[in-house]
């Protein structure tokens, strides 16, 4: 009964390269959320997806960032032309539904730590 | 504009004593609050939550208190154990279409000394 799986755990990119972070939700979960944690800060909401749909991307930077959750396969957070300020831990979470009563049952992955040189 | 604030970046307590972690919020629309615990190199794990219709919720050694008029909540851990050493995040969500969205504080690092 695997939890939320994220890979890679660590990713190093040079400025201008692309970063792709993958997230496989818990079995039976169809709701995926991405959060970003900058150094010494709390987690900040980026995007909420269901299968093949972006429900809320209000926390995503307007440029260079995109997310998808295809019918088959993991959710992917893509950062194009990375800059040093993108260095952070990116956490994926999943839930069985988005209902309020399940808010506490948001299961987080171990995160992907992106370092931009 | 930090809507959820944890003003103490760190806290150190002796094993067996009480740990009190504090959290303040500014958005009066928040009506559901959660505490997450995070170990290094791991993701946050849910600890305990409280709805705004309550002022206290207890689960074993963990109790969360909510003071709506002061927009303040606190997490009490008693007795504290060395395994409780971690970063604790307070989070909140608001009723409405975006109730799935959690707003996190910056965390408090708790160290429980043996």
Short mmCIF file of C-alpha atoms in Angstrom, two decimals:
data_model
loop_
_atom_site.label_atom_id
_atom_site.label_comp_id
_atom_site.label_asym_id
_atom_site.label_seq_id
_atom_site.Cartn_x
_atom_site.Cartn_y
_atom_site.Cartn_z
CA UNK A 1 0.00 0.00 0.00
CA UNK A 2 2.44 2.61 -1.28
CA UNK A 3 2.03 6.23 -0.30
CA UNK A 4 2.47 9.24 -2.54
CA UNK A 5 5.56 8.64 -4.63
CA UNK A 6 7.64 11.49 -5.93
CA UNK A 7 10.68 11.38 -8.14
CA UNK A 8 13.32 12.41 -8.47
CA UNK A 9 14.03 13.10 -4.80
CA UNK A 10 16.84 15.42 -5.76
CA UNK A 11 17.33 17.24 -9.03
CA UNK A 12 20.13 19.61 -10.00
CA UNK A 13 19.72 21.85 -13.01
CA UNK A 14 21.67 24.73 -14.50
CA UNK A 15 19.94 27.99 -15.22
CA UNK A 16 17.91 27.79 -18.41
CA UNK A 17 17.36 24.04 -18.29
CA UNK A 18 14.06 22.30 -17.77
CA UNK A 19 12.97 20.46 -14.63
CA UNK A 20 10.33 17.75 -14.59
CA UNK A 21 8.99 16.47 -11.29
CA UNK A 22 6.73 13.44 -11.12
CA UNK A 23 4.12 12.41 -8.62
CA UNK A 24 2.13 9.19 -8.37
CA UNK A 25 -0.79 9.58 -5.94
CA UNK A 26 -1.84 6.99 -3.43
CA UNK A 27 -3.83 4.13 -4.83
CA UNK A 28 -7.46 5.13 -5.15
CA UNK A 29 -6.72 8.86 -5.00
CA UNK A 30 -7.70 10.96 -7.98
CA UNK A 31 -6.97 14.43 -6.57
CA UNK A 32 -3.42 15.76 -6.73
CA UNK A 33 -2.01 18.97 -5.26
CA UNK A 34 1.42 20.53 -5.68
CA UNK A 35 2.98 22.73 -2.99
CA UNK A 36 6.31 24.53 -2.98
CA UNK A 37 8.47 25.18 0.06
CA UNK A 38 11.14 27.82 -0.23
CA UNK A 39 13.97 27.77 2.36
CA UNK A 40 12.80 28.79 5.85
CA UNK A 41 9.22 29.20 4.67
CA UNK A 42 6.01 27.22 4.85
CA UNK A 43 4.48 25.26 2.02
CA UNK A 44 2.64 27.31 -0.57
CA UNK A 45 -0.16 25.97 -2.74
CA UNK A 46 0.61 25.86 -6.44
CA UNK A 47 -1.98 23.78 -8.29
CA UNK A 48 -4.81 21.28 -7.84
CA UNK A 49 -5.50 18.68 -10.51
CA UNK A 50 -7.85 15.82 -11.13
CA UNK A 51 -7.36 13.29 -13.88
CA UNK A 52 -6.88 15.21 -17.15
CA UNK A 53 -8.13 18.46 -15.58
CA UNK A 54 -6.53 21.45 -13.92
CA UNK A 55 -8.99 22.57 -11.27
CA UNK A 56 -7.09 25.45 -9.66
CA UNK A 57 -3.73 26.82 -10.76
CA UNK A 58 -3.98 30.08 -8.86
CA UNK A 59 -0.67 29.45 -7.06
CA UNK A 60 1.35 28.75 -10.18
CA UNK A 61 3.72 31.43 -11.48
CA UNK A 62 2.30 32.80 -14.72
CA UNK A 63 5.29 31.83 -16.83
CA UNK A 64 7.56 28.80 -17.14
CA UNK A 65 5.50 26.56 -14.83
CA UNK A 66 2.96 24.00 -15.97
CA UNK A 67 1.31 20.92 -14.52
CA UNK A 68 -0.59 17.99 -15.85
CA UNK A 69 -2.25 14.83 -14.59
CA UNK A 70 -2.88 12.59 -17.60
CA UNK A 71 -5.36 9.77 -17.77
CA UNK A 72 -2.49 7.31 -17.50
CA UNK A 73 0.68 7.90 -15.56
CA UNK A 74 1.87 10.28 -12.89
CA UNK A 75 1.19 13.96 -12.44
CA UNK A 76 4.04 16.11 -13.76
CA UNK A 77 5.16 19.54 -12.67
CA UNK A 78 7.27 21.12 -15.37
CA UNK A 79 9.50 24.14 -14.94
CA UNK A 80 11.02 25.56 -18.08
CA UNK A 81 14.13 27.75 -18.20
CA UNK A 82 14.79 27.37 -14.50
CA UNK A 83 16.27 30.24 -12.49
CA UNK A 84 18.02 30.20 -9.12
CA UNK A 85 14.82 31.35 -7.40
CA UNK A 86 13.13 28.10 -8.42
CA UNK A 87 15.37 26.21 -5.99
CA UNK A 88 12.96 24.73 -3.46
CA UNK A 89 11.33 21.58 -2.23
CA UNK A 90 8.28 20.65 -4.27
CA UNK A 91 5.73 18.52 -2.48
CA UNK A 92 2.92 16.58 -4.04
CA UNK A 93 -0.13 15.52 -2.06
CA UNK A 94 -3.14 13.42 -2.92
CA UNK A 95 -6.58 12.83 -1.54
CA UNK A 96 -9.54 10.59 -2.23
CA UNK A 97 -11.81 13.58 -2.66
CA UNK A 98 -11.70 17.32 -2.20
CA UNK A 99 -14.46 17.38 0.34
CA UNK A 100 -13.91 19.45 3.44
CA UNK A 101 -14.10 16.48 5.79
CA UNK A 102 -11.16 14.93 3.99
CA UNK A 103 -8.92 17.96 4.22
CA UNK A 104 -7.03 16.36 7.06
CA UNK A 105 -6.45 13.29 4.98
CA UNK A 106 -4.16 15.00 2.55
CA UNK A 107 -1.23 12.67 2.14
CA UNK A 108 2.08 14.22 1.16
CA UNK A 109 4.97 12.68 -0.68
CA UNK A 110 8.55 13.06 0.49
CA UNK A 111 9.19 15.92 -1.88
CA UNK A 112 11.52 16.67 -4.75
CA UNK A 113 14.35 19.03 -3.96
CA UNK A 114 15.33 21.16 -6.92
CA UNK A 115 18.65 22.96 -6.90
CA UNK A 116 19.39 25.41 -9.68
CA UNK A 117 23.06 26.23 -10.16
CA UNK B 1 1.03 38.95 3.19
CA UNK B 2 1.31 36.06 5.63
CA UNK B 3 -2.15 34.92 6.60
CA UNK B 4 -0.87 32.21 8.94
CA UNK B 5 2.00 33.09 11.24
CA UNK B 6 4.17 30.99 13.47
CA UNK B 7 6.30 33.56 15.22
CA UNK B 8 8.58 31.15 17.05
CA UNK B 9 10.99 29.51 14.62
CA UNK B 10 12.20 27.10 17.28
CA UNK B 11 11.34 25.66 20.67
CA UNK B 12 13.34 23.46 23.02
CA UNK B 13 11.75 21.51 25.89
CA UNK B 14 12.79 18.79 28.29
CA UNK B 15 11.45 15.29 27.78
CA UNK B 16 8.30 14.75 29.84
CA UNK B 17 7.38 18.43 29.95
CA UNK B 18 4.71 20.20 27.94
CA UNK B 19 5.43 21.65 24.49
CA UNK B 20 3.25 24.55 23.40
CA UNK B 21 3.40 25.65 19.78
CA UNK B 22 1.55 28.77 18.76
CA UNK B 23 -0.06 29.97 15.56
CA UNK B 24 -1.85 33.21 14.64
CA UNK B 25 -3.98 33.93 11.61
CA UNK B 26 -5.37 37.05 10.04
CA UNK B 27 -8.08 35.82 7.66
CA UNK B 28 -11.45 35.71 9.43
CA UNK B 29 -12.74 33.42 6.66
CA UNK B 30 -10.56 30.57 7.91
CA UNK B 31 -12.71 28.02 9.63
CA UNK B 32 -10.66 24.82 9.64
CA UNK B 33 -7.20 24.45 11.09
CA UNK B 34 -4.65 21.66 10.98
CA UNK B 35 -1.26 20.81 12.39
CA UNK B 36 1.28 18.89 10.35
CA UNK B 37 4.51 17.37 11.56
CA UNK B 38 7.55 17.12 9.34
CA UNK B 39 10.79 15.21 9.80
CA UNK B 40 13.88 16.14 7.74
CA UNK B 41 13.80 14.84 4.16
CA UNK B 42 10.21 13.65 4.56
CA UNK B 43 6.85 15.07 3.61
CA UNK B 44 4.49 16.62 6.17
CA UNK B 45 2.19 14.21 7.97
CA UNK B 46 -1.18 15.17 9.37
CA UNK B 47 -1.31 15.38 13.15
CA UNK B 48 -4.56 16.91 14.34
CA UNK B 49 -7.24 19.33 13.18
CA UNK B 50 -9.97 21.54 14.59
CA UNK B 51 -13.06 23.13 13.15
CA UNK B 52 -14.00 26.67 14.08
CA UNK B 53 -17.16 25.43 15.76
CA UNK B 54 -14.97 23.94 18.49
CA UNK B 55 -12.41 25.44 20.82
CA UNK B 56 -10.57 22.26 21.69
CA UNK B 57 -9.73 18.94 20.11
CA UNK B 58 -7.74 16.23 21.81
CA UNK B 59 -6.00 13.14 20.45
CA UNK B 60 -3.82 11.29 22.88
CA UNK B 61 -0.87 13.45 23.87
CA UNK B 62 -1.86 16.16 21.39
CA UNK B 63 -4.42 18.88 22.04
CA UNK B 64 -5.24 21.82 19.82
CA UNK B 65 -6.89 24.93 21.27
CA UNK B 66 -8.62 27.55 19.15
CA UNK B 67 -9.35 31.11 20.26
CA UNK B 68 -11.39 32.63 17.46
CA UNK B 69 -11.67 36.09 18.96
CA UNK B 70 -7.89 36.30 19.18
CA UNK B 71 -7.38 34.46 15.88
CA UNK B 72 -4.97 32.22 17.68
CA UNK B 73 -4.47 28.51 18.01
CA UNK B 74 -1.99 26.40 19.87
CA UNK B 75 -0.82 22.81 19.89
CA UNK B 76 -0.02 21.23 23.24
CA UNK B 77 2.05 18.07 23.44
CA UNK B 78 2.19 16.44 26.83
CA UNK B 79 4.27 14.67 27.84
CA UNK B 80 6.85 15.57 25.19
CA UNK B 81 9.04 12.77 23.86
CA UNK B 82 12.34 12.90 21.93
CA UNK B 83 10.55 11.39 18.93
CA UNK B 84 8.39 14.51 18.80
CA UNK B 85 11.42 16.50 17.65
CA UNK B 86 10.40 17.79 14.22
CA UNK B 87 9.12 20.88 12.44
CA UNK B 88 5.46 21.60 13.13
CA UNK B 89 3.37 23.49 10.61
CA UNK B 90 0.09 25.15 11.32
CA UNK B 91 -2.29 25.32 8.34
CA UNK B 92 -5.71 26.79 7.68
CA UNK B 93 -8.41 26.65 5.07
CA UNK B 94 -11.46 28.76 4.34
CA UNK B 95 -15.01 27.64 3.70
CA UNK B 96 -16.01 27.87 0.07
CA UNK B 97 -15.01 26.62 -3.33
CA UNK B 98 -11.30 26.60 -2.45
CA UNK B 99 -11.62 24.79 0.87
CA UNK B 100 -9.12 22.22 -0.39
CA UNK B 101 -6.39 24.88 -0.40
CA UNK B 102 -4.23 24.90 2.73
CA UNK B 103 -2.40 28.04 3.85
CA UNK B 104 0.67 27.09 5.87
CA UNK B 105 2.68 28.93 8.47
CA UNK B 106 6.45 28.95 8.28
CA UNK B 107 6.84 26.24 10.90
CA UNK B 108 8.29 25.83 14.38
CA UNK B 109 11.20 23.48 14.94
CA UNK B 110 10.66 21.55 18.17
CA UNK B 111 13.56 19.92 19.95
CA UNK B 112 12.74 17.61 22.85
CA UNK B 113 15.83 17.05 25.00
CA UNK B 114 16.22 13.65 26.66
#
